[in-house]
mmCIF file of C-alpha atoms in Angstrom:
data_model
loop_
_atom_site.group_PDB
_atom_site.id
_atom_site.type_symbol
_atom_site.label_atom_id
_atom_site.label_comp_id
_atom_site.label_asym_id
_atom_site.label_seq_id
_atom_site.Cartn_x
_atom_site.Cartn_y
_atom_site.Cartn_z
ATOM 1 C CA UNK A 16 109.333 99.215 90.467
ATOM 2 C CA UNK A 17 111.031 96.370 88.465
ATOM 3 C CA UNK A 18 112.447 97.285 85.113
ATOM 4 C CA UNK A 19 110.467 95.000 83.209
ATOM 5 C CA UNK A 20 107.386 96.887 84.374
ATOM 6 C CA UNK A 21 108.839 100.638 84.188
ATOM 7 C CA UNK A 22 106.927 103.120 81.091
ATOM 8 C CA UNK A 23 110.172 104.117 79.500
ATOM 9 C CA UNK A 24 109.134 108.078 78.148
ATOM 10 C CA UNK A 25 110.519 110.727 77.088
ATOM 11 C CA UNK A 26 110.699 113.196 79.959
ATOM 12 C CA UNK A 27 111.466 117.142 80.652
ATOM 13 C CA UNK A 28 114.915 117.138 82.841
ATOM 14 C CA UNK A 29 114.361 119.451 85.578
ATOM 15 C CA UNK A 30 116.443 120.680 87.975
ATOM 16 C CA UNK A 31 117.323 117.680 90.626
ATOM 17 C CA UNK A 32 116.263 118.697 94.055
ATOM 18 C CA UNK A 33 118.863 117.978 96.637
ATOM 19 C CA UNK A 34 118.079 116.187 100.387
ATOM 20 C CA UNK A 35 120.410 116.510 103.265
ATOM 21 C CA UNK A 36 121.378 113.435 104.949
ATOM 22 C CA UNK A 37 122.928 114.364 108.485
ATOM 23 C CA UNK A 38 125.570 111.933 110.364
ATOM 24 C CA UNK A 39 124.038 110.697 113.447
ATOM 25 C CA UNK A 40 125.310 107.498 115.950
ATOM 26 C CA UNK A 41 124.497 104.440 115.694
ATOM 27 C CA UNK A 42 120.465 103.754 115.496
ATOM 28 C CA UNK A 43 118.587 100.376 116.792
ATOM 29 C CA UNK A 44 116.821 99.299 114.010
ATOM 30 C CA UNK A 45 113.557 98.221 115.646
ATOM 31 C CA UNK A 46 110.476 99.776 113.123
ATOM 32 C CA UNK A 47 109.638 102.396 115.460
ATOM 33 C CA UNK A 48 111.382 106.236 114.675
ATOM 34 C CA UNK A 49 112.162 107.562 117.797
ATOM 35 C CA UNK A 50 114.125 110.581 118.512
ATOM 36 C CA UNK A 51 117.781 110.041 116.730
ATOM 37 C CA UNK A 52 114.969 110.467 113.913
ATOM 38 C CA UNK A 53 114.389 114.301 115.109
ATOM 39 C CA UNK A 54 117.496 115.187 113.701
ATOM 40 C CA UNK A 55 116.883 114.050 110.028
ATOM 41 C CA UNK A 56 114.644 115.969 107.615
ATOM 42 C CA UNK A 57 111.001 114.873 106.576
ATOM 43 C CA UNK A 58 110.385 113.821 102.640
ATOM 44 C CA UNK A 59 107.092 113.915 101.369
ATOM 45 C CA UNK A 60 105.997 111.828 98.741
ATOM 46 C CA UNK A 61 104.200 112.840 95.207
ATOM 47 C CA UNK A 62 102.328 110.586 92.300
ATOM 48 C CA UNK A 63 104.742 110.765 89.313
ATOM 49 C CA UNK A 64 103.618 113.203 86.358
ATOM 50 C CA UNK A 65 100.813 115.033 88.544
ATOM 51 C CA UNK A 66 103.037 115.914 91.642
ATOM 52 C CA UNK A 67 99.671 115.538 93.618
ATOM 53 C CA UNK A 68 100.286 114.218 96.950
ATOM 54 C CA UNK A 69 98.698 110.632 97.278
ATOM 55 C CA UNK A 70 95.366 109.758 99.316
ATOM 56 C CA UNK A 71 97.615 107.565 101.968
ATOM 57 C CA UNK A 72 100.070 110.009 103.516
ATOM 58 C CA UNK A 73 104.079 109.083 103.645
ATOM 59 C CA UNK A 74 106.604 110.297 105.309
ATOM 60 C CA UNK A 75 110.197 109.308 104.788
ATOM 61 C CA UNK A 76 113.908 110.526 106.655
ATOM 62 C CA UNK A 77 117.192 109.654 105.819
ATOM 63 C CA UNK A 78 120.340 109.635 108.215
ATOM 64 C CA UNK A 79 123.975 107.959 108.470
ATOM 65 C CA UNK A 80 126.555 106.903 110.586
ATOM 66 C CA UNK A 81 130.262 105.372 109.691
ATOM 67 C CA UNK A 82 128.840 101.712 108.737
ATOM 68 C CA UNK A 83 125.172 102.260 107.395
ATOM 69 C CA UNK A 84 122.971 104.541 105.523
ATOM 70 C CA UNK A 85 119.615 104.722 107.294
ATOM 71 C CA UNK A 86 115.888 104.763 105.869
ATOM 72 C CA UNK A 87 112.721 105.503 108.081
ATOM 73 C CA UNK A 88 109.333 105.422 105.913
ATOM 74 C CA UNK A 89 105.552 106.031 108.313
ATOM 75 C CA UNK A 90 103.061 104.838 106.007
ATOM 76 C CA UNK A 91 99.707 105.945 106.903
ATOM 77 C CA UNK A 92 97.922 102.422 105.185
ATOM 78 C CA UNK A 93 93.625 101.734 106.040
ATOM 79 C CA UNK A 94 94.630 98.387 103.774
ATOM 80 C CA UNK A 95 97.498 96.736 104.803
ATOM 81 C CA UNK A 96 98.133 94.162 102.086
ATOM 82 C CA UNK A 97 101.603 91.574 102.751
ATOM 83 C CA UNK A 98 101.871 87.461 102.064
ATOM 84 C CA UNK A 99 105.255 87.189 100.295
ATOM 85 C CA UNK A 100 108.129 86.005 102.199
ATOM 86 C CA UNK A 101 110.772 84.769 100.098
ATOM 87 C CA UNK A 102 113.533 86.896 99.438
ATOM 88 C CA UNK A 103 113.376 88.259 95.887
ATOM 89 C CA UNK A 104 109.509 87.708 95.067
ATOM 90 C CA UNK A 105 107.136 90.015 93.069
ATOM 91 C CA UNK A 106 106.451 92.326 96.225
ATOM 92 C CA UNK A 107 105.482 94.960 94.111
ATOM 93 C CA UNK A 108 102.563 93.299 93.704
ATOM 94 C CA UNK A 109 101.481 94.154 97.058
ATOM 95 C CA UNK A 110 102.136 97.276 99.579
ATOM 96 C CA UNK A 111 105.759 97.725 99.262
ATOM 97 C CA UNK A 112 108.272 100.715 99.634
ATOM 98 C CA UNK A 113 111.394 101.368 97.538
ATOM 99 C CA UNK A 114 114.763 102.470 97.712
ATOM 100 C CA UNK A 115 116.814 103.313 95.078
ATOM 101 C CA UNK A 116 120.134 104.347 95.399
ATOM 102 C CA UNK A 117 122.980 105.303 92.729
ATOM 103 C CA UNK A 118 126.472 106.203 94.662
ATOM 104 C CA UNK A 119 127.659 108.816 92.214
ATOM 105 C CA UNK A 120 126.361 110.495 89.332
ATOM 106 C CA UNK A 121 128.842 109.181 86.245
ATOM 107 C CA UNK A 122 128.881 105.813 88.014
ATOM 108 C CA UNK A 123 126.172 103.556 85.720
ATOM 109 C CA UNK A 124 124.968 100.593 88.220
ATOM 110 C CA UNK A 125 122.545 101.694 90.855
ATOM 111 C CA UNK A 126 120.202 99.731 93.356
ATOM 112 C CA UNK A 127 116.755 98.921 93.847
ATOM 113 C CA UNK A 128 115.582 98.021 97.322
ATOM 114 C CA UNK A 129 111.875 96.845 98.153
ATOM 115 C CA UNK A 130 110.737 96.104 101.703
ATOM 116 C CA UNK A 131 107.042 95.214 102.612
ATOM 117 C CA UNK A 132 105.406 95.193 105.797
ATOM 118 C CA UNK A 133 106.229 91.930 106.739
ATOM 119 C CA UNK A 134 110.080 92.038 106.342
ATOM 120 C CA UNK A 135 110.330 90.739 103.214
ATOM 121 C CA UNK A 136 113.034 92.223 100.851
ATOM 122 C CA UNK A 137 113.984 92.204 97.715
ATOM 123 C CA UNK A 138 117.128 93.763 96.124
ATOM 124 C CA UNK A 139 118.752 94.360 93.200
ATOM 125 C CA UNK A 140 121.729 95.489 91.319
ATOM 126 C CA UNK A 141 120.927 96.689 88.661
ATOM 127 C CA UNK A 142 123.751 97.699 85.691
ATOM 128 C CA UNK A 143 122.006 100.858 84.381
ATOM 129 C CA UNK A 144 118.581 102.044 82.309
ATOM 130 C CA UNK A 145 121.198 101.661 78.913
ATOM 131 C CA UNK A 146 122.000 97.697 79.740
ATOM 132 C CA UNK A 147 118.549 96.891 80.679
ATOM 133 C CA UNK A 148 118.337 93.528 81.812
ATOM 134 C CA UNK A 149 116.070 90.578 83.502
ATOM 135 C CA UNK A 150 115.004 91.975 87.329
ATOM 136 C CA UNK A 151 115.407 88.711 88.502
ATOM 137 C CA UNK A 152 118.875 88.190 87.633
ATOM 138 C CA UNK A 153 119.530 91.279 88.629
ATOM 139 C CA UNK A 154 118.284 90.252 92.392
ATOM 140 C CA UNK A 155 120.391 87.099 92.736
ATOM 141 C CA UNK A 156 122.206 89.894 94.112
ATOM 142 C CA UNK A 157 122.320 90.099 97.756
ATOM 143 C CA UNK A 158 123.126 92.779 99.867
ATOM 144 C CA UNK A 159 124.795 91.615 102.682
ATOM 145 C CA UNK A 160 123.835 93.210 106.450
ATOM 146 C CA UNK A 161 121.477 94.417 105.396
ATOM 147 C CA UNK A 162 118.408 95.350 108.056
ATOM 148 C CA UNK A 163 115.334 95.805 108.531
ATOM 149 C CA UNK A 164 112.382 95.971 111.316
ATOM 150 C CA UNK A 165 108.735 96.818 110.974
ATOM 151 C CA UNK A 166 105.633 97.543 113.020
ATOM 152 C CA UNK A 167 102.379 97.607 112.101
ATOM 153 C CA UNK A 168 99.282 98.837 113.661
ATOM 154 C CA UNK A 169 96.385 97.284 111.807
ATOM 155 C CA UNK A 170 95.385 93.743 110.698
ATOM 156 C CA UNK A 171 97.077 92.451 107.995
ATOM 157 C CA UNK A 172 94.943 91.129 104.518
ATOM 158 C CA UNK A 173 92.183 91.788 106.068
ATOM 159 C CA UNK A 174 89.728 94.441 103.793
ATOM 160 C CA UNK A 175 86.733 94.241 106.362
ATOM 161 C CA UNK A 176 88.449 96.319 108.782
ATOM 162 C CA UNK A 177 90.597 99.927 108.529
ATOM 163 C CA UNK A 178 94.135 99.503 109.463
ATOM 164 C CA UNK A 179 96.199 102.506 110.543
ATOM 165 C CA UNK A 180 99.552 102.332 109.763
ATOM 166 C CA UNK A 181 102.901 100.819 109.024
ATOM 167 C CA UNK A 182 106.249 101.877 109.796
ATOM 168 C CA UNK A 183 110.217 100.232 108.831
ATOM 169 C CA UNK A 184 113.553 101.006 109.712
ATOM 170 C CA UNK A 185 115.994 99.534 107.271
ATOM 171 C CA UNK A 186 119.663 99.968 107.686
ATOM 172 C CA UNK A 187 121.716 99.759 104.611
ATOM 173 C CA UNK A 188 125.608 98.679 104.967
ATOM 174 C CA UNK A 189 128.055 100.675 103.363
ATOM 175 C CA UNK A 190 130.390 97.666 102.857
ATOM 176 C CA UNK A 191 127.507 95.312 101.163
ATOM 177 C CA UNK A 192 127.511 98.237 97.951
ATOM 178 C CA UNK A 193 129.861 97.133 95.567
ATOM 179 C CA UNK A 194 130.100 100.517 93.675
ATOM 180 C CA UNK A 195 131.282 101.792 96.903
ATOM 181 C CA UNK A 196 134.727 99.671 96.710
ATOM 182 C CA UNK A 197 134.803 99.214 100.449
ATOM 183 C CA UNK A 198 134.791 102.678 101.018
ATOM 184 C CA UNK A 199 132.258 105.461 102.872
ATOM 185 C CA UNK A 200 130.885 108.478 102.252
ATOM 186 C CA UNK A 201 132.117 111.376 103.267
ATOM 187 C CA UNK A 202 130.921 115.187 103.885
ATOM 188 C CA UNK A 203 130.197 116.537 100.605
ATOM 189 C CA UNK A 204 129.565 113.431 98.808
ATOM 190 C CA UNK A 205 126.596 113.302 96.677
ATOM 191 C CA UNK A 206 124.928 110.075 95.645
ATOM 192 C CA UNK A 207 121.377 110.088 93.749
ATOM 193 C CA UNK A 208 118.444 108.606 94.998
ATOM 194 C CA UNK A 209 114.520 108.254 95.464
ATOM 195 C CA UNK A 210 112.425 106.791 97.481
ATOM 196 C CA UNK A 211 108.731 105.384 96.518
ATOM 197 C CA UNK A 212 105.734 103.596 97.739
ATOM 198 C CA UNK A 213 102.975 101.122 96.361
ATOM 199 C CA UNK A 214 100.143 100.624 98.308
ATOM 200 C CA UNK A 215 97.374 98.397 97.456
ATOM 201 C CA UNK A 216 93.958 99.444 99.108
ATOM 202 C CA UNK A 217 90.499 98.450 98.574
ATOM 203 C CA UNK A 218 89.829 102.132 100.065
ATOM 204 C CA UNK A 219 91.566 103.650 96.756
ATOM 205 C CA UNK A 220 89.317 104.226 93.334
ATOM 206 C CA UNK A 221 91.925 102.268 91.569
ATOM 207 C CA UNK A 222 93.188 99.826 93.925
ATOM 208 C CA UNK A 223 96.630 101.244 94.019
ATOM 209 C CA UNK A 224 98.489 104.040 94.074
ATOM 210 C CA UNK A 225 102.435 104.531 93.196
ATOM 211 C CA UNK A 226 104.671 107.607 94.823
ATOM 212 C CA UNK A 227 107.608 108.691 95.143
ATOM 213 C CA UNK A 228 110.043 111.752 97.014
ATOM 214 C CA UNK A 229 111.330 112.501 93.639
ATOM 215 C CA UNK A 230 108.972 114.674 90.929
ATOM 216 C CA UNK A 231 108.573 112.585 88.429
ATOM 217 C CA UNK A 232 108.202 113.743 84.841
ATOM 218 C CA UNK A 233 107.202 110.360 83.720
ATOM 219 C CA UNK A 234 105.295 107.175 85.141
ATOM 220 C CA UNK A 235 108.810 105.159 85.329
ATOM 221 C CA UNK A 236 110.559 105.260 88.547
ATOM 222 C CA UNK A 237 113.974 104.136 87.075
ATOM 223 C CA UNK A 238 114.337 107.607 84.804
ATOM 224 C CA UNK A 239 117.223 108.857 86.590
ATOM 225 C CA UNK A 240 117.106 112.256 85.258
ATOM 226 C CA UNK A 241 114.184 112.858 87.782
ATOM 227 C CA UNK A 242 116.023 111.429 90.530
ATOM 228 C CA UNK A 243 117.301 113.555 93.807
ATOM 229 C CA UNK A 244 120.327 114.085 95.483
ATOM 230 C CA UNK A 245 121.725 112.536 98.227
ATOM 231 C CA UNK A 246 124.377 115.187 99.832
ATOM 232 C CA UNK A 247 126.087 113.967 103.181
ATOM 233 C CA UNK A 248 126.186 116.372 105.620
#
């Protein structure tokens, strides 16, 4: 969720709930979660201020090895809705998920990552909620090696039929995170994150629906008191 579209509210800090993220060698990034996967533990995803879980089921692991942190997301989609393909376009307007990362908690910059079923990305560095800035300046940032794969099993912009599902692999270099001064986590480390979901459906009452791993207080997923953490096992 960009900035300039975030609810900025006055929320209820609650205790942050912490994820494990287990080492694990080196995984081919090829959309499909296969058994180095097994390893990792499952997130499950909740609309902000209700905690309900959404009507399309997500499921989300997180894992790491010396050079790259590692995101799976299965996104159980009847609507499968993708046409951007320029790096750094609007693609929350359309199914998207999200990764947002911040490598320490009293360092102020953290990241925004979007990825939609077609490979497109956008990314962003953004220099904290108190120097609030334009989202597209902030994503003439590029994260470099960065990757990402997809599969989808469904047809895509089409609302006449049900689709099925979407799944992504994206592999996050250590090296292309500034904050991270060329250097990589170790055991013990704890970085805060979330990670969210839109998905546009003609199957949903609304026509879209927002999540997130993190139980938010407030519709806003850049209120970083809500966030989780990240602890490297």
């Amino acid at each position: 969720m960009p900035v300039s579209r975030s609810i900025f509210l006055k929320g209820h800090k609650l205790k942050r709930i912490k994820y494990r993220c287990h080492r694990v060698d080196k995984i081919i990034v090829d959309g499909i979660l296969e058994k180095e996967w097994k390893k990792a533990e499952n997130l499950e995803f909740f609309i902000p201020v209700t905690m309900v879980q959404p009507s399309s089921k997500t499921s989300a692991k997180l894992l790491y090895d010396n050079d790259f942190l590692y995101i799976g997301f299965f996104c159980h989609d009847q609507d499968i809705k993708a046409t951007y393909t320029k790096r750094d376009s609007p693609t929350w307007q359309q199914d998207v998920v999200e990764v947002f990362l911040k490598t320490g908690e009293n360092i102020s910059p953290y990241y925004e990552f979007e990825f939609s079923p077609i490979k497109t990305v956008f990314d962003a560095f953004l220099p904290g909620p108190e120097k609030l800035q334009d989202i597209f300046e902030c994503a003439k940032w590029n994260c470099e090696g960065l990757k990402v794969e997809t599969k989808i099993c469904g047809t895509l912009n089409d609302s006449s039929d049900t689709d099925q599902y979407w799944s992504i692999e994206i592999a996050i270099p250590f090296k292309g995170l500034p904050t991270l001064k060329g250097k990589q986590p170790e055991k013990g480390d704890k970085w805060l994150f979330h990670l969210a979901r839109y998905d546009y459906s003609a199957y949903l009452p609304s026509g879209r629906e927002l999540s997130s791993t993190a139980r938010f207080t407030v519709r806003n997923f850049h209120f970083l008191d809500d966030w989780m953490y990240l602890e490297f096992q």
